[in-house]
Tab-separated table of N, CA and C in Angstrom:
chain	number	residue	atom	x	y	z
A	1	MET	N	0.842	-1.176	0.000
A	1	MET	CA	0.000	0.000	0.000
A	1	MET	C	0.890	1.244	0.000
A	2	SER	N	0.578	2.180	-0.865
A	2	SER	CA	1.403	3.383	-0.940
A	2	SER	C	0.795	4.506	-0.107
A	3	THR	N	1.681	5.372	0.377
A	3	THR	CA	1.243	6.563	1.091
A	3	THR	C	1.457	7.765	0.184
A	4	LYS	N	1.012	8.918	0.599
A	4	LYS	CA	1.174	10.123	-0.213
A	4	LYS	C	2.639	10.438	-0.475
A	5	LEU	N	3.533	10.077	0.446
A	5	LEU	CA	4.931	10.428	0.297
A	5	LEU	C	5.738	9.430	-0.515
A	6	ASP	N	5.192	8.248	-0.835
A	6	ASP	CA	5.956	7.335	-1.670
A	6	ASP	C	5.229	6.984	-2.969
A	7	ASP	N	4.129	7.639	-3.257
A	7	ASP	CA	3.399	7.438	-4.506
A	7	ASP	C	3.976	8.393	-5.557
A	8	PRO	N	4.635	7.871	-6.620
A	8	PRO	CA	5.278	8.734	-7.619
A	8	PRO	C	4.320	9.735	-8.268
A	9	LYS	N	3.088	9.348	-8.514
A	9	LYS	CA	2.128	10.264	-9.143
A	9	LYS	C	1.784	11.421	-8.204
A	10	LYS	N	1.617	11.125	-6.933
A	10	LYS	CA	1.304	12.176	-5.955
A	10	LYS	C	2.503	13.103	-5.754
A	11	LEU	N	3.725	12.533	-5.746
A	11	LEU	CA	4.915	13.364	-5.619
A	11	LEU	C	5.078	14.278	-6.829
A	12	ALA	N	4.809	13.769	-8.022
A	12	ALA	CA	4.905	14.589	-9.233
A	12	ALA	C	3.872	15.712	-9.200
A	13	GLU	N	2.678	15.413	-8.723
A	13	GLU	CA	1.634	16.439	-8.613
A	13	GLU	C	2.017	17.489	-7.571
A	14	LEU	N	2.597	17.054	-6.447
A	14	LEU	CA	3.070	17.985	-5.429
A	14	LEU	C	4.129	18.915	-6.014
A	15	LYS	N	5.062	18.362	-6.792
A	15	LYS	CA	6.097	19.172	-7.413
A	15	LYS	C	5.472	20.212	-8.343
A	16	LYS	N	4.505	19.812	-9.131
A	16	LYS	CA	3.841	20.727	-10.059
A	16	LYS	C	3.148	21.852	-9.284
A	17	GLN	N	2.499	21.533	-8.184
A	17	GLN	CA	1.825	22.548	-7.377
A	17	GLN	C	2.832	23.509	-6.735
A	18	LEU	N	3.953	22.978	-6.240
A	18	LEU	CA	4.974	23.834	-5.639
A	18	LEU	C	5.607	24.743	-6.689
A	19	GLU	N	5.795	24.255	-7.907
A	19	GLU	CA	6.330	25.090	-8.979
A	19	GLU	C	5.363	26.227	-9.308
A	20	ALA	N	4.067	25.926	-9.284
A	20	ALA	CA	3.067	26.972	-9.532
A	20	ALA	C	3.125	28.033	-8.429
A	21	LEU	N	3.285	27.609	-7.175
A	21	LEU	CA	3.400	28.556	-6.063
A	21	LEU	C	4.683	29.380	-6.148
A	22	ALA	N	5.797	28.712	-6.495
A	22	ALA	CA	7.091	29.395	-6.557
A	22	ALA	C	7.199	30.294	-7.785
A	23	GLY	N	6.443	29.982	-8.824
A	23	GLY	CA	6.497	30.786	-10.042
A	23	GLY	C	7.643	30.436	-10.967
A	24	HIS	N	8.286	29.307	-10.733
A	24	HIS	CA	9.380	28.851	-11.600
A	24	HIS	C	9.546	27.346	-11.457
A	25	GLU	N	10.247	26.771	-12.438
A	25	GLU	CA	10.520	25.339	-12.396
A	25	GLU	C	11.473	25.053	-11.242
A	26	ILE	N	11.219	23.996	-10.506
A	26	ILE	CA	12.079	23.591	-9.398
A	26	ILE	C	12.954	22.461	-9.894
A	27	ASP	N	14.259	22.687	-9.839
A	27	ASP	CA	15.228	21.742	-10.367
A	27	ASP	C	15.581	20.696	-9.305
A	28	ALA	N	14.613	19.873	-8.953
A	28	ALA	CA	14.817	18.827	-7.955
A	28	ALA	C	13.849	17.691	-8.245
A	29	SER	N	14.227	16.521	-7.795
A	29	SER	CA	13.339	15.379	-7.974
A	29	SER	C	12.152	15.527	-7.026
A	30	PRO	N	11.030	14.870	-7.339
A	30	PRO	CA	9.885	14.946	-6.421
A	30	PRO	C	10.231	14.469	-5.012
A	31	GLN	N	11.122	13.483	-4.886
A	31	GLN	CA	11.506	12.993	-3.566
A	31	GLN	C	12.285	14.044	-2.786
A	32	GLN	N	13.045	14.898	-3.498
A	32	GLN	CA	13.827	15.922	-2.808
A	32	GLN	C	12.968	17.098	-2.359
A	33	ILE	N	11.974	17.467	-3.149
A	33	ILE	CA	11.242	18.686	-2.802
A	33	ILE	C	10.287	18.513	-1.629
A	34	ILE	N	9.995	17.293	-1.231
A	34	ILE	CA	9.128	17.148	-0.062
A	34	ILE	C	9.822	17.641	1.202
A	35	LYS	N	11.142	17.845	1.123
A	35	LYS	CA	11.894	18.394	2.253
A	35	LYS	C	11.973	19.917	2.182
A	36	PHE	N	11.546	20.539	1.070
A	36	PHE	CA	11.565	21.981	0.838
A	36	PHE	C	12.972	22.582	0.803
A	37	ARG	N	13.984	21.758	0.839
A	37	ARG	CA	15.369	22.205	0.780
A	37	ARG	C	16.193	21.012	0.345
A	38	TYR	N	17.127	21.227	-0.573
A	38	TYR	CA	17.894	20.099	-1.078
A	38	TYR	C	19.286	20.563	-1.509
A	39	PRO	N	20.273	19.688	-1.386
A	39	PRO	CA	21.627	20.073	-1.797
A	39	PRO	C	21.739	20.071	-3.321
A	40	VAL	N	22.502	21.024	-3.869
A	40	VAL	CA	22.698	21.071	-5.315
A	40	VAL	C	24.154	20.853	-5.717
A	41	SER	N	25.085	21.042	-4.793
A	41	SER	CA	26.479	20.826	-5.166
A	41	SER	C	27.356	20.757	-3.934
A	42	SER	N	28.589	20.349	-4.160
A	42	SER	CA	29.637	20.451	-3.153
A	42	SER	C	30.883	20.937	-3.880
A	43	SER	N	31.779	21.567	-3.150
A	43	SER	CA	32.964	22.102	-3.803
A	43	SER	C	34.147	22.087	-2.861
A	44	THR	N	35.321	22.111	-3.461
A	44	THR	CA	36.560	22.227	-2.713
A	44	THR	C	37.544	23.032	-3.546
A	45	SER	N	38.425	23.699	-2.877
A	45	SER	CA	39.438	24.503	-3.536
A	45	SER	C	40.791	24.010	-3.053
A	46	ALA	N	41.746	23.861	-3.979
A	46	ALA	CA	43.057	23.339	-3.598
A	46	ALA	C	44.150	24.003	-4.426
A	47	ASP	N	45.355	23.995	-3.862
A	47	ASP	CA	46.503	24.493	-4.607
A	47	ASP	C	46.864	23.499	-5.691
A	48	GLY	N	47.266	24.018	-6.825
A	48	GLY	CA	47.685	23.182	-7.937
A	48	GLY	C	48.643	23.963	-8.815
A	49	SER	N	48.789	23.519	-10.026
A	49	SER	CA	49.644	24.250	-10.958
A	49	SER	C	49.009	24.238	-12.343
A	50	THR	N	49.371	25.236	-13.130
A	50	THR	CA	48.899	25.340	-14.503
A	50	THR	C	50.119	25.357	-15.406
A	51	THR	N	50.062	24.557	-16.445
A	51	THR	CA	51.136	24.496	-17.425
A	51	THR	C	50.766	25.371	-18.604
A	52	TRP	N	51.713	26.199	-19.052
A	52	TRP	CA	51.502	27.130	-20.160
A	52	TRP	C	52.419	26.748	-21.318
A	53	ARG	N	51.938	26.890	-22.530
A	53	ARG	CA	52.749	26.726	-23.728
A	53	ARG	C	52.715	28.039	-24.499
A	54	SER	N	53.841	28.421	-25.033
A	54	SER	CA	53.944	29.632	-25.831
A	54	SER	C	53.661	29.312	-27.296
A	55	ILE	N	53.036	30.227	-27.981
A	55	ILE	CA	52.782	30.057	-29.406
A	55	ILE	C	54.101	30.106	-30.172
A	56	PHE	N	55.061	30.913	-29.708
A	56	PHE	CA	56.288	31.134	-30.450
A	56	PHE	C	57.511	30.432	-29.869
A	57	LEU	N	57.590	30.298	-28.565
A	57	LEU	CA	58.773	29.729	-27.932
A	57	LEU	C	58.566	28.249	-27.629
A	58	PRO	N	59.599	27.431	-27.762
A	58	PRO	CA	59.460	26.008	-27.451
A	58	PRO	C	59.399	25.775	-25.939
A	59	GLY	N	58.931	24.623	-25.566
A	59	GLY	CA	58.889	24.245	-24.163
A	59	GLY	C	57.620	24.703	-23.476
A	60	LYS	N	57.684	24.711	-22.165
A	60	LYS	CA	56.514	25.064	-21.353
A	60	LYS	C	56.966	25.870	-20.155
A	61	SER	N	56.011	26.504	-19.506
A	61	SER	CA	56.267	27.163	-18.234
A	61	SER	C	55.131	26.789	-17.296
A	62	CYS	N	55.417	26.805	-16.013
A	62	CYS	CA	54.414	26.395	-15.033
A	62	CYS	C	54.240	27.498	-13.985
A	63	SER	N	53.038	27.600	-13.465
A	63	SER	CA	52.775	28.571	-12.400
A	63	SER	C	51.794	27.964	-11.408
A	64	ASP	N	51.848	28.477	-10.178
A	64	ASP	CA	50.898	28.022	-9.159
A	64	ASP	C	49.499	28.464	-9.555
A	65	ALA	N	48.509	27.661	-9.184
A	65	ALA	CA	47.113	27.987	-9.499
A	65	ALA	C	46.224	27.458	-8.391
A	66	ASN	N	45.091	28.097	-8.240
A	66	ASN	CA	44.064	27.614	-7.328
A	66	ASN	C	43.063	26.848	-8.177
A	67	LEU	N	42.843	25.580	-7.865
A	67	LEU	CA	41.928	24.747	-8.629
A	67	LEU	C	40.643	24.545	-7.845
A	68	LEU	N	39.532	24.812	-8.485
A	68	LEU	CA	38.221	24.635	-7.880
A	68	LEU	C	37.598	23.373	-8.450
A	69	ASP	N	37.155	22.497	-7.583
A	69	ASP	CA	36.506	21.246	-7.982
A	69	ASP	C	35.084	21.283	-7.440
A	70	VAL	N	34.098	21.258	-8.327
A	70	VAL	CA	32.689	21.382	-7.943
A	70	VAL	C	31.924	20.224	-8.565
A	71	ASP	N	30.988	19.672	-7.817
A	71	ASP	CA	30.112	18.650	-8.389
A	71	ASP	C	28.685	18.902	-7.961
A	72	GLY	N	27.754	18.348	-8.703
A	72	GLY	CA	26.346	18.536	-8.384
A	72	GLY	C	25.472	17.592	-9.179
A	73	ALA	N	24.193	17.861	-9.163
A	73	ALA	CA	23.213	17.035	-9.863
A	73	ALA	C	22.232	17.941	-10.580
A	74	GLY	N	21.624	17.438	-11.616
A	74	GLY	CA	20.649	18.216	-12.360
A	74	GLY	C	19.713	17.336	-13.148
A	75	TRP	N	18.775	17.992	-13.835
A	75	TRP	CA	17.782	17.313	-14.660
A	75	TRP	C	17.578	18.143	-15.903
A	76	THR	N	17.554	17.490	-17.048
A	76	THR	CA	17.332	18.241	-18.274
A	76	THR	C	15.877	18.675	-18.368
A	77	GLY	N	15.666	19.829	-19.004
A	77	GLY	CA	14.325	20.369	-19.178
A	77	GLY	C	13.616	19.736	-20.360
A	78	ALA	N	12.502	20.331	-20.734
A	78	ALA	CA	11.679	19.816	-21.827
A	78	ALA	C	12.434	19.786	-23.153
A	79	ASN	N	13.461	20.655	-23.298
A	79	ASN	CA	14.243	20.689	-24.536
A	79	ASN	C	15.458	19.765	-24.490
A	80	GLY	N	15.598	18.973	-23.425
A	80	GLY	CA	16.714	18.037	-23.323
A	80	GLY	C	18.010	18.672	-22.863
A	81	GLN	N	17.939	19.869	-22.294
A	81	GLN	CA	19.163	20.524	-21.833
A	81	GLN	C	18.916	21.327	-20.564
A	82	GLN	N	20.018	21.656	-19.903
A	82	GLN	CA	19.962	22.531	-18.737
A	82	GLN	C	21.195	23.417	-18.770
A	83	THR	N	20.992	24.714	-18.571
A	83	THR	CA	22.085	25.679	-18.536
A	83	THR	C	22.095	26.343	-17.164
A	84	PHE	N	23.290	26.468	-16.580
A	84	PHE	CA	23.402	27.112	-15.282
A	84	PHE	C	24.760	27.784	-15.163
A	85	LEU	N	24.862	28.712	-14.232
A	85	LEU	CA	26.124	29.364	-13.923
A	85	LEU	C	26.780	28.650	-12.748
A	86	LEU	N	28.082	28.503	-12.809
A	86	LEU	CA	28.789	27.848	-11.717
A	86	LEU	C	28.568	28.605	-10.403
A	87	SER	N	28.466	29.930	-10.470
A	87	SER	CA	28.247	30.725	-9.252
A	87	SER	C	26.916	30.399	-8.582
A	88	ASP	N	25.953	29.853	-9.336
A	88	ASP	CA	24.655	29.497	-8.756
A	88	ASP	C	24.762	28.373	-7.737
A	89	VAL	N	25.844	27.599	-7.779
A	89	VAL	CA	25.971	26.453	-6.882
A	89	VAL	C	27.158	26.581	-5.930
A	90	LEU	N	27.735	27.789	-5.854
A	90	LEU	CA	28.855	28.023	-4.943
A	90	LEU	C	28.407	28.852	-3.752
A	91	CYS	N	29.081	28.662	-2.625
A	91	CYS	CA	28.701	29.365	-1.400
A	91	CYS	C	29.426	30.685	-1.210
A	92	TRP	N	30.346	31.042	-2.069
A	92	TRP	CA	31.011	32.325	-1.920
A	92	TRP	C	30.654	33.227	-3.081
A	93	SER	N	30.989	34.513	-2.973
A	93	SER	CA	30.485	35.469	-3.954
A	93	SER	C	31.566	36.166	-4.779
A	94	SER	N	32.843	35.956	-4.500
A	94	SER	CA	33.911	36.571	-5.292
A	94	SER	C	34.661	35.483	-6.037
A	95	PHE	N	34.683	35.568	-7.352
A	95	PHE	CA	35.299	34.519	-8.149
A	95	PHE	C	35.659	35.031	-9.528
A	96	VAL	N	36.749	34.520	-10.038
A	96	VAL	CA	37.145	34.716	-11.424
A	96	VAL	C	37.599	33.348	-11.902
A	97	PHE	N	36.941	32.823	-12.912
A	97	PHE	CA	37.290	31.515	-13.440
A	97	PHE	C	38.077	31.681	-14.723
A	98	ALA	N	39.028	30.804	-14.941
A	98	ALA	CA	39.875	30.868	-16.126
A	98	ALA	C	40.029	29.456	-16.699
A	99	TYR	N	40.410	29.409	-17.938
A	99	TYR	CA	40.679	28.117	-18.568
A	99	TYR	C	42.050	27.629	-18.133
A	100	PRO	N	42.320	26.358	-18.129
A	100	PRO	CA	41.452	25.308	-18.640
A	100	PRO	C	40.377	24.917	-17.636
A	101	ALA	N	39.286	24.438	-18.155
A	101	ALA	CA	38.191	23.898	-17.345
A	101	ALA	C	37.874	22.510	-17.876
A	102	ASN	N	37.309	21.692	-17.026
A	102	ASN	CA	36.908	20.349	-17.430
A	102	ASN	C	35.526	20.094	-16.848
A	103	VAL	N	34.548	19.810	-17.700
A	103	VAL	CA	33.175	19.560	-17.265
A	103	VAL	C	32.756	18.184	-17.780
A	104	VAL	N	32.258	17.353	-16.881
A	104	VAL	CA	31.815	16.006	-17.228
A	104	VAL	C	30.435	15.794	-16.629
A	105	ALA	N	29.548	15.165	-17.381
A	105	ALA	CA	28.211	14.835	-16.869
A	105	ALA	C	27.932	13.357	-17.163
A	106	THR	N	27.278	12.711	-16.210
A	106	THR	CA	26.960	11.287	-16.325
A	106	THR	C	25.489	11.079	-16.012
A	107	ALA	N	24.783	10.415	-16.935
A	107	ALA	CA	23.360	10.132	-16.714
A	107	ALA	C	23.205	9.179	-15.535
A	108	ARG	N	22.148	9.383	-14.762
A	108	ARG	CA	21.836	8.522	-13.628
A	108	ARG	C	20.636	7.659	-13.986
A	109	GLY	N	20.733	6.373	-13.783
A	109	GLY	CA	19.606	5.488	-14.038
A	109	GLY	C	19.976	4.349	-14.968
A	110	ALA	N	19.000	3.511	-15.246
A	110	ALA	CA	19.234	2.309	-16.041
A	110	ALA	C	18.980	2.519	-17.531
A	111	SER	N	18.327	3.609	-17.924
A	111	SER	CA	18.032	3.857	-19.331
A	111	SER	C	19.250	4.451	-20.034
A	112	PRO	N	19.491	4.064	-21.283
A	112	PRO	CA	20.657	4.593	-21.999
A	112	PRO	C	20.413	6.005	-22.545
A	113	PHE	N	21.297	6.918	-22.219
A	113	PHE	CA	21.273	8.283	-22.733
A	113	PHE	C	22.703	8.713	-23.002
A	114	PHE	N	22.870	9.648	-23.917
A	114	PHE	CA	24.158	10.274	-24.156
A	114	PHE	C	24.080	11.688	-23.573
A	115	LEU	N	25.155	12.118	-22.931
A	115	LEU	CA	25.223	13.481	-22.412
A	115	LEU	C	26.441	14.168	-23.015
A	116	THR	N	26.256	15.403	-23.409
A	116	THR	CA	27.365	16.238	-23.845
A	116	THR	C	27.308	17.524	-23.040
A	117	THR	N	28.437	18.199	-22.944
A	117	THR	CA	28.493	19.447	-22.185
A	117	THR	C	29.152	20.531	-23.025
A	118	ASP	N	28.831	21.756	-22.706
A	118	ASP	CA	29.450	22.920	-23.314
A	118	ASP	C	29.610	23.950	-22.200
A	119	TYR	N	30.652	24.751	-22.262
A	119	TYR	CA	30.850	25.780	-21.243
A	119	TYR	C	31.633	26.934	-21.840
A	120	HIS	N	31.467	28.090	-21.232
A	120	HIS	CA	32.268	29.260	-21.578
A	120	HIS	C	32.213	30.257	-20.428
A	121	THR	N	33.230	31.111	-20.371
A	121	THR	CA	33.247	32.127	-19.328
A	121	THR	C	32.330	33.274	-19.739
A	122	VAL	N	31.716	33.892	-18.741
A	122	VAL	CA	30.864	35.063	-18.951
A	122	VAL	C	31.252	36.115	-17.920
A	123	GLY	N	31.020	37.363	-18.271
A	123	GLY	CA	31.298	38.426	-17.308
A	123	GLY	C	32.436	39.295	-17.782
A	124	PRO	N	32.903	40.194	-16.941
A	124	PRO	CA	32.594	40.289	-15.519
A	124	PRO	C	31.191	40.828	-15.259
A	125	ALA	N	30.667	40.458	-14.099
A	125	ALA	CA	29.346	40.931	-13.683
A	125	ALA	C	29.416	42.440	-13.458
A	126	PRO	N	28.328	43.170	-13.739
A	126	PRO	CA	28.331	44.633	-13.562
A	126	PRO	C	28.741	45.028	-12.148
A	127	GLY	N	29.685	45.959	-12.062
A	127	GLY	CA	30.117	46.476	-10.763
A	127	GLY	C	31.064	45.567	-10.007
A	128	THR	N	31.511	44.459	-10.636
A	128	THR	CA	32.418	43.528	-9.960
A	128	THR	C	33.550	43.144	-10.906
A	129	LEU	N	34.478	42.415	-10.380
A	129	LEU	CA	35.529	41.812	-11.196
A	129	LEU	C	35.204	40.348	-11.503
A	130	ASN	N	34.072	39.871	-11.011
A	130	ASN	CA	33.715	38.453	-11.127
A	130	ASN	C	33.481	38.026	-12.573
A	131	THR	N	34.070	36.911	-12.945
A	131	THR	CA	33.676	36.219	-14.159
A	131	THR	C	33.011	34.932	-13.703
A	132	ASP	N	32.285	34.315	-14.579
A	132	ASP	CA	31.547	33.118	-14.219
A	132	ASP	C	31.744	32.077	-15.302
A	133	LEU	N	31.382	30.864	-15.015
A	133	LEU	CA	31.429	29.788	-16.000
A	133	LEU	C	29.995	29.344	-16.241
A	134	GLN	N	29.542	29.494	-17.476
A	134	GLN	CA	28.194	29.037	-17.843
A	134	GLN	C	28.323	27.640	-18.430
A	135	ILE	N	27.590	26.706	-17.852
A	135	ILE	CA	27.659	25.301	-18.252
A	135	ILE	C	26.303	24.890	-18.825
A	136	THR	N	26.321	24.188	-19.948
A	136	THR	CA	25.105	23.615	-20.516
A	136	THR	C	25.313	22.112	-20.659
A	137	VAL	N	24.351	21.349	-20.156
A	137	VAL	CA	24.361	19.892	-20.293
A	137	VAL	C	23.245	19.526	-21.251
A	138	TYR	N	23.574	18.717	-22.252
A	138	TYR	CA	22.612	18.257	-23.254
A	138	TYR	C	22.439	16.750	-23.102
A	139	ALA	N	21.200	16.279	-23.126
A	139	ALA	CA	20.914	14.848	-23.072
A	139	ALA	C	20.310	14.414	-24.396
A	140	TRP	N	20.770	13.269	-24.882
A	140	TRP	CA	20.340	12.757	-26.177
A	140	TRP	C	19.874	11.319	-26.033
A	141	GLN	N	18.784	10.987	-26.700
A	141	GLN	CA	18.334	9.602	-26.771
A	141	GLN	C	19.250	8.862	-27.736
A	142	PRO	N	19.314	7.533	-27.655
A	142	PRO	CA	20.203	6.782	-28.553
A	142	PRO	C	20.001	7.096	-30.039
A	143	GLY	N	18.798	7.470	-30.470
A	143	GLY	CA	18.555	7.814	-31.867
A	143	GLY	C	18.976	9.228	-32.227
A	144	GLY	N	19.382	10.048	-31.255
A	144	GLY	CA	19.848	11.400	-31.529
A	144	GLY	C	18.867	12.499	-31.172
A	145	ALA	N	17.650	12.161	-30.783
A	145	ALA	CA	16.670	13.183	-30.394
A	145	ALA	C	16.985	13.685	-28.982
A	146	PRO	N	16.696	14.973	-28.684
A	146	PRO	CA	16.897	15.475	-27.324
A	146	PRO	C	16.103	14.642	-26.312
A	147	ALA	N	16.677	14.471	-25.136
A	147	ALA	CA	16.055	13.646	-24.093
A	147	ALA	C	15.659	14.518	-22.904
A	148	PRO	N	14.377	14.824	-22.743
A	148	PRO	CA	13.941	15.623	-21.594
A	148	PRO	C	13.893	14.791	-20.316
A	149	GLY	N	14.039	15.468	-19.181
A	149	GLY	CA	13.857	14.824	-17.878
A	149	GLY	C	14.921	13.823	-17.501
A	150	VAL	N	16.119	13.943	-18.059
A	150	VAL	CA	17.195	13.020	-17.707
A	150	VAL	C	17.904	13.524	-16.455
A	151	SER	N	17.991	12.677	-15.467
A	151	SER	CA	18.683	12.986	-14.224
A	151	SER	C	20.168	12.691	-14.426
A	152	TYR	N	21.030	13.607	-13.976
A	152	TYR	CA	22.465	13.399	-14.178
A	152	TYR	C	23.268	13.988	-13.027
A	153	ASP	N	24.491	13.511	-12.908
A	153	ASP	CA	25.479	14.067	-11.994
A	153	ASP	C	26.528	14.765	-12.845
A	154	TRP	N	27.104	15.850	-12.344
A	154	TRP	CA	28.128	16.569	-13.088
A	154	TRP	C	29.300	16.916	-12.184
A	155	ARG	N	30.422	17.180	-12.825
A	155	ARG	CA	31.614	17.595	-12.092
A	155	ARG	C	32.387	18.583	-12.962
A	156	CYS	N	32.936	19.599	-12.332
A	156	CYS	CA	33.695	20.622	-13.034
A	156	CYS	C	34.962	20.932	-12.243
A	157	ARG	N	36.078	20.954	-12.931
A	157	ARG	CA	37.309	21.457	-12.324
A	157	ARG	C	37.765	22.624	-13.175
A	158	VAL	N	38.045	23.749	-12.530
A	158	VAL	CA	38.391	24.957	-13.242
A	158	VAL	C	39.441	25.727	-12.449
A	159	VAL	N	40.262	26.469	-13.158
A	159	VAL	CA	41.223	27.362	-12.497
A	159	VAL	C	40.448	28.516	-11.904
A	160	SER	N	40.656	28.783	-10.633
A	160	SER	CA	39.980	29.868	-9.926
A	160	SER	C	41.025	30.893	-9.530
A	161	VAL	N	40.895	32.084	-10.079
A	161	VAL	CA	41.852	33.156	-9.804
A	161	VAL	C	41.351	33.953	-8.613
A	162	PRO	N	42.147	34.045	-7.530
A	162	PRO	CA	41.671	34.794	-6.356
A	162	PRO	C	41.567	36.286	-6.663
A	163	ILE	N	40.550	36.922	-6.110
A	163	ILE	CA	40.390	38.370	-6.236
A	163	ILE	C	41.011	38.991	-4.991
A	164	ILE	N	42.026	39.808	-5.200
A	164	ILE	CA	42.734	40.437	-4.082
A	164	ILE	C	42.453	41.925	-4.119
A	165	PHE	N	41.919	42.468	-3.028
A	165	PHE	CA	41.591	43.892	-2.963
A	165	PHE	C	42.679	44.649	-2.259
């Protein structure tokens, strides 16, 4: 016997009603929104190094870098994609992201889907020095059509340049 909290149809209806109240799509599974709060990412920052190559000079040069490693979860929309800013899932407010960046997404579940990612820097934001990384995840059905409602996990590692005032 199912209860209101474990019936998938009732949870989906609850999500639809909460989206109507909030005035926007809620990017969470029906099981997550019954808590009214859910985690979207985790992150860590660590010292690392960046290797540089010159267009004209042979060899390489290396410099210290701050590497930001962020992961999270998402769901593709009706068009089979989801676009978000990295700053939307970080707990701090001063950031400048630089290349190289690496973004990977993996579909969650037993159904076969292909995921591709695209990203680029945006900004700086008005009145700040902040740049951001805009990430888009695309889900595709095996035949090549966009796949809506695909649940996925993602991970991004990017060079994070500290802002010093």
